[in-house]
XYZ file of C-alpha atoms in Angstrom:
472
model
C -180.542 20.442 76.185
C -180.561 21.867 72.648
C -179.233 20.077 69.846
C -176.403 22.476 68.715
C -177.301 22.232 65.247
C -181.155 23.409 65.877
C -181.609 26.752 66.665
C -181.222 30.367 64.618
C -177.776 30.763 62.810
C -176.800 33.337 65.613
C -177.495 30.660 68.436
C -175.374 27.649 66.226
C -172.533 30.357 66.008
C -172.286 31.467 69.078
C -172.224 27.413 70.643
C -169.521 26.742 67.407
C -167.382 29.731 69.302
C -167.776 28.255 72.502
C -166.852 24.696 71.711
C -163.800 26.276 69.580
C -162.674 28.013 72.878
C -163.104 24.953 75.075
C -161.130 22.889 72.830
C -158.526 25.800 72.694
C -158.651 25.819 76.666
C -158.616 22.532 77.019
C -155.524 22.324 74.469
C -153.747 24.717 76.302
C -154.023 23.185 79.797
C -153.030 19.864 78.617
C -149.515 21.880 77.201
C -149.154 23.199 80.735
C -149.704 19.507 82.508
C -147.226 18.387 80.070
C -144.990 21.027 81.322
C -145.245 20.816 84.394
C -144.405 17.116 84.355
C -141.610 18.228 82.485
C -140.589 20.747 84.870
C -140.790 18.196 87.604
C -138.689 15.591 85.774
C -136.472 16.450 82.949
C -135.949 20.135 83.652
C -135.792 20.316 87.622
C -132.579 19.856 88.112
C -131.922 23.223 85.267
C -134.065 25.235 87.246
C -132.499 24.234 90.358
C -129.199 25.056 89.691
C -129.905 28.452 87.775
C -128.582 31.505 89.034
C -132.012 33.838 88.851
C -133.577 30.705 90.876
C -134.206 32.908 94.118
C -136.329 30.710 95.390
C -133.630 27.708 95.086
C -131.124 30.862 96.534
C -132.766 31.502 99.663
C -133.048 27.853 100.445
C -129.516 27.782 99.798
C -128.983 30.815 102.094
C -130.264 28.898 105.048
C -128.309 25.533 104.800
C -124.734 25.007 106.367
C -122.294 24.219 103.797
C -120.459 21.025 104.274
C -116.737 21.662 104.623
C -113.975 21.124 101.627
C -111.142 19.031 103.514
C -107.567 18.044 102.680
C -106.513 14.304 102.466
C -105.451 14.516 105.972
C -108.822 16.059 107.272
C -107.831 19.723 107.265
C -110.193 22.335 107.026
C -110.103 24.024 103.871
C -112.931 25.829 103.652
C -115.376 25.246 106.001
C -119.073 27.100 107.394
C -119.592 27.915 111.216
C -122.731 29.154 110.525
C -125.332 29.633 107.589
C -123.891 32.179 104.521
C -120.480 32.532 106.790
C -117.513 30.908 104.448
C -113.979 31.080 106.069
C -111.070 29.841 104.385
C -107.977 29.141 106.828
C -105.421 28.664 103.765
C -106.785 31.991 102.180
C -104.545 32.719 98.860
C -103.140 29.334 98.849
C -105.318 27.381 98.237
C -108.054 29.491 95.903
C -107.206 28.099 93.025
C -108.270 24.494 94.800
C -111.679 25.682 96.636
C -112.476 29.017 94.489
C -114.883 30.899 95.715
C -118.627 31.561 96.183
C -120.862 34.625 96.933
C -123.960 36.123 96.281
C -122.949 38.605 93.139
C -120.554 37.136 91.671
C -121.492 33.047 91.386
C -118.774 30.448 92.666
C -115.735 28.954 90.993
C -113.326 26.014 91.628
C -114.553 23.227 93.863
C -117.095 25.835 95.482
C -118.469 26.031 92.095
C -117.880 22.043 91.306
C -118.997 20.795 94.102
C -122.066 23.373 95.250
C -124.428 20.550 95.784
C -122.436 18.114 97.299
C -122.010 20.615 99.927
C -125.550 21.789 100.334
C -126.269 17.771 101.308
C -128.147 17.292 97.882
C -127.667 14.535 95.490
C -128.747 14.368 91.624
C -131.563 11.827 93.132
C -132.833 14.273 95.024
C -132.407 17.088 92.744
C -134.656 14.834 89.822
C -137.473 15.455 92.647
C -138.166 18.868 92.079
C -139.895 20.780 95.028
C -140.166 17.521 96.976
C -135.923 17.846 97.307
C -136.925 20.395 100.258
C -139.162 18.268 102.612
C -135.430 15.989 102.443
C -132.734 18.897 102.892
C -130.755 18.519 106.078
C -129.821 21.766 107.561
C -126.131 20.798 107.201
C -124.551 19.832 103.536
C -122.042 17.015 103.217
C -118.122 17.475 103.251
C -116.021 17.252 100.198
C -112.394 15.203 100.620
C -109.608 16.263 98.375
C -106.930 14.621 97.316
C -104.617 17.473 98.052
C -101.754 18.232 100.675
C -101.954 20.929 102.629
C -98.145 21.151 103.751
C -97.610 20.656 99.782
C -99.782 23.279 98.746
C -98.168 25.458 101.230
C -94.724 25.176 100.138
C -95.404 25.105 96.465
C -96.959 28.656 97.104
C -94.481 29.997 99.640
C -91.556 29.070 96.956
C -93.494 31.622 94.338
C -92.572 34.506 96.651
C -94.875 36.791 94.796
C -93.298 35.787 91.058
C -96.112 35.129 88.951
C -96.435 31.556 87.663
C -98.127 27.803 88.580
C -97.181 24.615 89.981
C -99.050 21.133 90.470
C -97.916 17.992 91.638
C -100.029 14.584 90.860
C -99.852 10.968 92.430
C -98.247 10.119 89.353
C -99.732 6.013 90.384
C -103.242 7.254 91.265
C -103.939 10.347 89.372
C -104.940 12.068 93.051
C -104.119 16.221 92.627
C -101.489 16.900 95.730
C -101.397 20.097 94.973
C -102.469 22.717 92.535
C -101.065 26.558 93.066
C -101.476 29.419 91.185
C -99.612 32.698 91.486
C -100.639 35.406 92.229
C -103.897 34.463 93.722
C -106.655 36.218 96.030
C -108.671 35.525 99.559
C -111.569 33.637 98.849
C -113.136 34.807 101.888
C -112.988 38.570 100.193
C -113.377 38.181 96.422
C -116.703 39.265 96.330
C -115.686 42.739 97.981
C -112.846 42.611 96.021
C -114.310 41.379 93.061
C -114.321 44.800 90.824
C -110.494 45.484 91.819
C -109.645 41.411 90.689
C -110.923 41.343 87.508
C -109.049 44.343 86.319
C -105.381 43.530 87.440
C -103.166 42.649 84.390
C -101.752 39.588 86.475
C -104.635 37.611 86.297
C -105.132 36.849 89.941
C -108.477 34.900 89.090
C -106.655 32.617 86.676
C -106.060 29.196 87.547
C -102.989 28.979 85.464
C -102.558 25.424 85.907
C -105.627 24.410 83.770
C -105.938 27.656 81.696
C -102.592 29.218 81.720
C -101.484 28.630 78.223
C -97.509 28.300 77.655
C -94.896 27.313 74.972
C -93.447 24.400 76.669
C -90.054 25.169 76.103
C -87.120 22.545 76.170
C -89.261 20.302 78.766
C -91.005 18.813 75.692
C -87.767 17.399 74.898
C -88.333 13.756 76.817
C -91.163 13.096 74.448
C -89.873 14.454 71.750
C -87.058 11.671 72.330
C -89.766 8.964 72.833
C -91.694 10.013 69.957
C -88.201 9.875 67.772
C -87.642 6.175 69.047
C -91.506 5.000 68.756
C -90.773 6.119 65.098
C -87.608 4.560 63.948
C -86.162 8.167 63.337
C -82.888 7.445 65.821
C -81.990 5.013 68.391
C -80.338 5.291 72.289
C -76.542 4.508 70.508
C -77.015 7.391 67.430
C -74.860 10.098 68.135
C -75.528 13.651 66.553
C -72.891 16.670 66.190
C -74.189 19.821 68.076
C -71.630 22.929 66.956
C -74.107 25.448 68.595
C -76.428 25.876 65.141
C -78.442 24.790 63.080
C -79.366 25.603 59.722
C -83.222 24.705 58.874
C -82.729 26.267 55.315
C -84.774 29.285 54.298
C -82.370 31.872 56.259
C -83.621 30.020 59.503
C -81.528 28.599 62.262
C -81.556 26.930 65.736
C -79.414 28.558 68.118
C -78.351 26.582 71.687
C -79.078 28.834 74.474
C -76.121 31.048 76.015
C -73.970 29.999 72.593
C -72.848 26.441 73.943
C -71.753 23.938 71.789
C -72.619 20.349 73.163
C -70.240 18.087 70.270
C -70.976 14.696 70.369
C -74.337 13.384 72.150
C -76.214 10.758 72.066
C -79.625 10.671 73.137
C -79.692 10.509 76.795
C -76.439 13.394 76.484
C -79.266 15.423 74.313
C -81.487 15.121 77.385
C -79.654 15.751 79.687
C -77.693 18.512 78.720
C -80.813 19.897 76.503
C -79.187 20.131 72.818
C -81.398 21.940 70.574
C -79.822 21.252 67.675
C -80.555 17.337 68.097
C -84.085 17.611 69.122
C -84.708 19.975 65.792
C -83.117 17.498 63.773
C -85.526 14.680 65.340
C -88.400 16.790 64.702
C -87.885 17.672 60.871
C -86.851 13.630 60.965
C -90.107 12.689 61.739
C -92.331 14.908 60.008
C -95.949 16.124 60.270
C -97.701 12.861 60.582
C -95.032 11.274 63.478
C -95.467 14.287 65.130
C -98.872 14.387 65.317
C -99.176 11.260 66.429
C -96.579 11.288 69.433
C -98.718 14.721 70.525
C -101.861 12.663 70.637
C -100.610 9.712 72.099
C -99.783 11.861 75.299
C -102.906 13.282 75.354
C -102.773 16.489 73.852
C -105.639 16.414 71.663
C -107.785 15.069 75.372
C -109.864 17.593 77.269
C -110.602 16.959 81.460
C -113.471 17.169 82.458
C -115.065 17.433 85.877
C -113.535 19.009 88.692
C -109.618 19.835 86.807
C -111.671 20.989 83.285
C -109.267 23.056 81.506
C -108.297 24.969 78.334
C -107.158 22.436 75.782
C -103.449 22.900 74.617
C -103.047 24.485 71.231
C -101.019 22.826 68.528
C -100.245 24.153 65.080
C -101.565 22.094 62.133
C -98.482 19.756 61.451
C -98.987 19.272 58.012
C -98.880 23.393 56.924
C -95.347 23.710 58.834
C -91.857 24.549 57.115
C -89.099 22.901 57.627
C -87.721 25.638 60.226
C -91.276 25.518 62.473
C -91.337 22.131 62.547
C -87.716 22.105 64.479
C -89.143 24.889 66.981
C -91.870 22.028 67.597
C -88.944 19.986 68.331
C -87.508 22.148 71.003
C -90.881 23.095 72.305
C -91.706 26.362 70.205
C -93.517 27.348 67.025
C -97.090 28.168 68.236
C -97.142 25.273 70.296
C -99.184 26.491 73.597
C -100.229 23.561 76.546
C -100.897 23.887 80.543
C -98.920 22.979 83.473
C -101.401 20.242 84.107
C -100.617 18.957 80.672
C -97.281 19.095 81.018
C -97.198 17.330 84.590
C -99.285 14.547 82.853
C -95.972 13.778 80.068
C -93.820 13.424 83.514
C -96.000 11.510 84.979
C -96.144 8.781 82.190
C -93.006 8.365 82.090
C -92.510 7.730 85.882
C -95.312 5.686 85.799
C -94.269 2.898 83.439
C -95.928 5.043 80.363
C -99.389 5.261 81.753
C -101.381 8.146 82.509
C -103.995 8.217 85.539
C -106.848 10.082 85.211
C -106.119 13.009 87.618
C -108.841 14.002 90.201
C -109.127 16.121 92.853
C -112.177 14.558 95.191
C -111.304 11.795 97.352
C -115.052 11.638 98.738
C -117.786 12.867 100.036
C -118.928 11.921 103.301
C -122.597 13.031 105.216
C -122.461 14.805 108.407
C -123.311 11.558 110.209
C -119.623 10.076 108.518
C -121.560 8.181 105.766
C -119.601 7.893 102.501
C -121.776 8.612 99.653
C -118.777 8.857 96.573
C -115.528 7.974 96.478
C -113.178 8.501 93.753
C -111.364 5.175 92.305
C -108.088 5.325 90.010
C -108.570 4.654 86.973
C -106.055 4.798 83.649
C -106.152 6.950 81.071
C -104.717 6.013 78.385
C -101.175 5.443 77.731
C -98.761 7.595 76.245
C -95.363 4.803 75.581
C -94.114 1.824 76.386
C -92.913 0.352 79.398
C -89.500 0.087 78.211
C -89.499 3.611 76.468
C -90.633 5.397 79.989
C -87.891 3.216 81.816
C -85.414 4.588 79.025
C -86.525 8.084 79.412
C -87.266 8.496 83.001
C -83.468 7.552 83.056
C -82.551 10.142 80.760
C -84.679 12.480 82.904
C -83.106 11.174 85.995
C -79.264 12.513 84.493
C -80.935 15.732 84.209
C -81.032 16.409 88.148
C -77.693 14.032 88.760
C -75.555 15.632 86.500
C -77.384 17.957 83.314
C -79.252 21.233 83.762
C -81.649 20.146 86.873
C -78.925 19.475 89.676
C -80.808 22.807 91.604
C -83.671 19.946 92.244
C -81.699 17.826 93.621
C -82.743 16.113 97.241
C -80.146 14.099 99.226
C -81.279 10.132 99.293
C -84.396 10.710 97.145
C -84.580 9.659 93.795
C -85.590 12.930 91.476
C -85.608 13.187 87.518
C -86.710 16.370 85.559
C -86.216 18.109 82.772
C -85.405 22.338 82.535
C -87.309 24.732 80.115
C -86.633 27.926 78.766
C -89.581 29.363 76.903
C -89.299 31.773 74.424
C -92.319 34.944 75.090
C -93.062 37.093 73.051
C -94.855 39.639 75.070
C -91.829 39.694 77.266
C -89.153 37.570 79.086
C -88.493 33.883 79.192
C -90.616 31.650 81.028
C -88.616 28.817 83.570
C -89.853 25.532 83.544
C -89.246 22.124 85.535
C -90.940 18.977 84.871
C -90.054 15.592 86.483
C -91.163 13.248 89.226
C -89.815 11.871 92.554
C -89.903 9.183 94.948
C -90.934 10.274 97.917
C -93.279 9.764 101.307
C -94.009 6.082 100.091
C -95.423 7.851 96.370
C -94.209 8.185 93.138
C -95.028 12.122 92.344
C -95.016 13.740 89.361
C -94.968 17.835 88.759
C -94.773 20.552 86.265
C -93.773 23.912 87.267
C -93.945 27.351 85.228
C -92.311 30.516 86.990
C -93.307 33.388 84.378
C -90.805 36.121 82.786
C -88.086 34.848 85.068
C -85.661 33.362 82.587
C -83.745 29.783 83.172
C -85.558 26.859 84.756
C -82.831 25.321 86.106
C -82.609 28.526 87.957
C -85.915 29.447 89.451
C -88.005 26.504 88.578
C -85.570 23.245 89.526
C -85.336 24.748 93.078
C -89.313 25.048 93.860
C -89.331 21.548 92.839
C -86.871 20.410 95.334
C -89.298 22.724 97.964
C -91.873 20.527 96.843
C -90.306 17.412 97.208
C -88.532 18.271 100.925
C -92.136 19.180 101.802
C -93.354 15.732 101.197
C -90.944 14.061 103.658
């Protein structure tokens, strides 16, 4: 063999060029190995869950989706053969399992829990192409925490008025239901899907983690908790209500149908929901008070997982007048939160002032009856004290005995709440109830929102009490 250096100057070139492209060739299939092993490691799961993945689609296409169960074993949605979805609840329950087709992707626990029900596990998914040579032909079944005969009721109540309602384990955290109205047939979305997206009611909103609402006069209990945390009153200060009052500026706080309340003290403010003490409490404690006692019930927290959902918006404390930050006080301003947020303040105060984190998946079990997850409780974080949730889930309980909740009252069950009258500004007032019960052997907790429908000791109080006979 030639020495590469002997030779004309044309010869040396040419062998230069063709070690300069062997390197380069070399080079670029080491990149490529590299890649690969990337592919097959860091980046398989990506690839395996993206939607142009056709290959990853057609695999899909041939497997049996496990089934999505209630906590009594009830078929939610379930597969009786391969791409055939049926969902027994239909409207119900979509915004629990959501949907999933072909065109238009997959939402709610569908969406959450796609590989759970193909049979797959992120183990297997980490293994790239080998995940096929281990795919049964049957996924795995999803249990949720939620209550059919719950669900159904809390829907049925709606009749056709557009609004949201969820009720939590208020000890556990477990979702027993989770409705949103109006709502659609999973099993026909994708035919549908065109007609859906362009109805003004939002049919594919789950209102309970993205509907966003001023919370009205059910912000009220905390607003009382956050006034005693901060040395601003105390259970025996009384405050005159004479219908108004003046915030200075022009500005004033009006009680709702002209009442005048007189002398309350706090658990009378509560219970008969006085405006006019609750914006005095507010301007009391200020930007910095307030602030706090919004992030100390988990305002400022986002969920994550299978309830993920729009984070509540709260003006910036410190830029409010003296008139806004009384609207705070009586759940206005631009003070915007969920249902689920809401059902989260009533639940800390029925459950001794913590908060659960809430789930919605029990388990998930193999077709062979193998558990492979299971959800634990765990605690949040909490929002008061002990004593301060005893105090106010008193209050809360003269609400439904004898204040502006008595339409949610249940013979022999214990029920406390709190009403809500939001002002809207693209139309009429929105009805809210918030409260818990004890009932069934649980301790529930539940925030309702009936839109444009005025008073929610009218239309909101008596879906509650629905919800609570249903759990007998």
């Amino acid at each position: 063999m030639k020495d590469i250096g002997k030779g004309t100057d044309d010869e040396r070139q040419t062998r230069l060029h063709v070690v300069h492209v062997a390197v380069v060739l070399l080079a670029l299939i080491g990149v490529l190995a590299l890649y690969i092993c990337y592919l097959q490691t860091f980046g398989a799961e990506k690839l395996a869950h993206h939607p142009l993945n056709q290959r990853s689609a057609q695999a899909e296409m041939e497997i049996q989706r496990g089934s999505l169960l209630d906590a009594k074993g009830r078929a939610l949605a379930q597969s009786t053969t391969p791409g055939q979805r049926s969902y027994p609840m239909g409207a119900a329950m979509a915004p629990v399992t959501g949907y999933i087709g072909e065109r238009i992707g997959s939402a709610g626990l569908e969406g959450r829990e796609n590989q759970a029900l193909l049979g797959r596990t992120d183990e297997m998914n980490r293994l790239g192409p080998v995940t096929q040579l281990l795919q049964s032909d049957r996924g795995n079944d999803v249990h949720t925490t939620i209550n059919a005969d719950v669900q159904q009721a809390a829907y049925d109540a709606f009749a056709g008025r557009r609004g949201a309602a969820v009720v939590l384990d208020a000890t556990t955290g477990a979702v027993l239901a989770m409705v949103s109205c109006p709502s659609y047939d999973p099993a026909r979305v994708e035919d549908d899907w065109d007609s859906l997206r362009e109805q003004a009611d939002g049919p594919l909103l789950n209102r309970v983690l993205y509907g966003m609402y001023p919370p009205g006069s059910t912000i009220k209990p905390m607003m009382a908790d956050a006034a005693l945390a901060a040395g601003v009153t105390n259970p025996s200060e009384t405050f005159d209500c004479d219908g108004v009052l003046d915030v200075g500026g022009g500005q004033s706080i009006r009680e709702a149908h002209g009442e005048v309340h007189g002398t309350v003290n706090l658990e009378q403010a509560v219970t008969e929901s006085c405006n006019v003490t609750f914006g005095q409490l507010a301007v009391r404690m200020g930007a910095k008070k307030l602030g706090d006692a919004f992030e100390r019930f988990g305002f400022t927290k986002e969920l994550t997982g299978d309830l993920a959902s729009e984070a509540a918006h709260l003006p910036d404390f410190s830029k409010l007048g003296k008139g806004d930050t009384a609207q705070v006080g009586i759940g206005q301003s631009t003070l915007l939160v969920t249902p689920m947020e809401m059902a989260l303040v009533a639940a800390a105060f029925a459950n001794g002032g913590v908060v659960m984190q809430p789930y919605l998946v029990q388990s998930v079990t193999t077709p062979g009856g193998f558990t492979i997850r299971e959800a634990r409780p765990e605690k949040w974080f909490e929002a008061t004290t002990p004593e301060r949730a005893a105090l106010i889930d008193g209050y809360m309980e003269s609400v439904v005995t004898r204040g502006t909740g008595t339409a949610a009252r249940v013979s022999g069950i214990r029920v406390t709440g709190k009403t809500g009258t939001a002002e809207n500004a693209q139309g009429k007032d929105h009805a809210w109830f918030i409260g818990s019960a004890d009932v069934g052997g649980r301790k529930i907790a539940f925030a309702i929102i009936v839109e444009n429908s005025g008073g929610g000791g009218t239309l909101a109080a008596p879906i509650a009490k629905k919800i609570v006979l249903s759990m007998e």
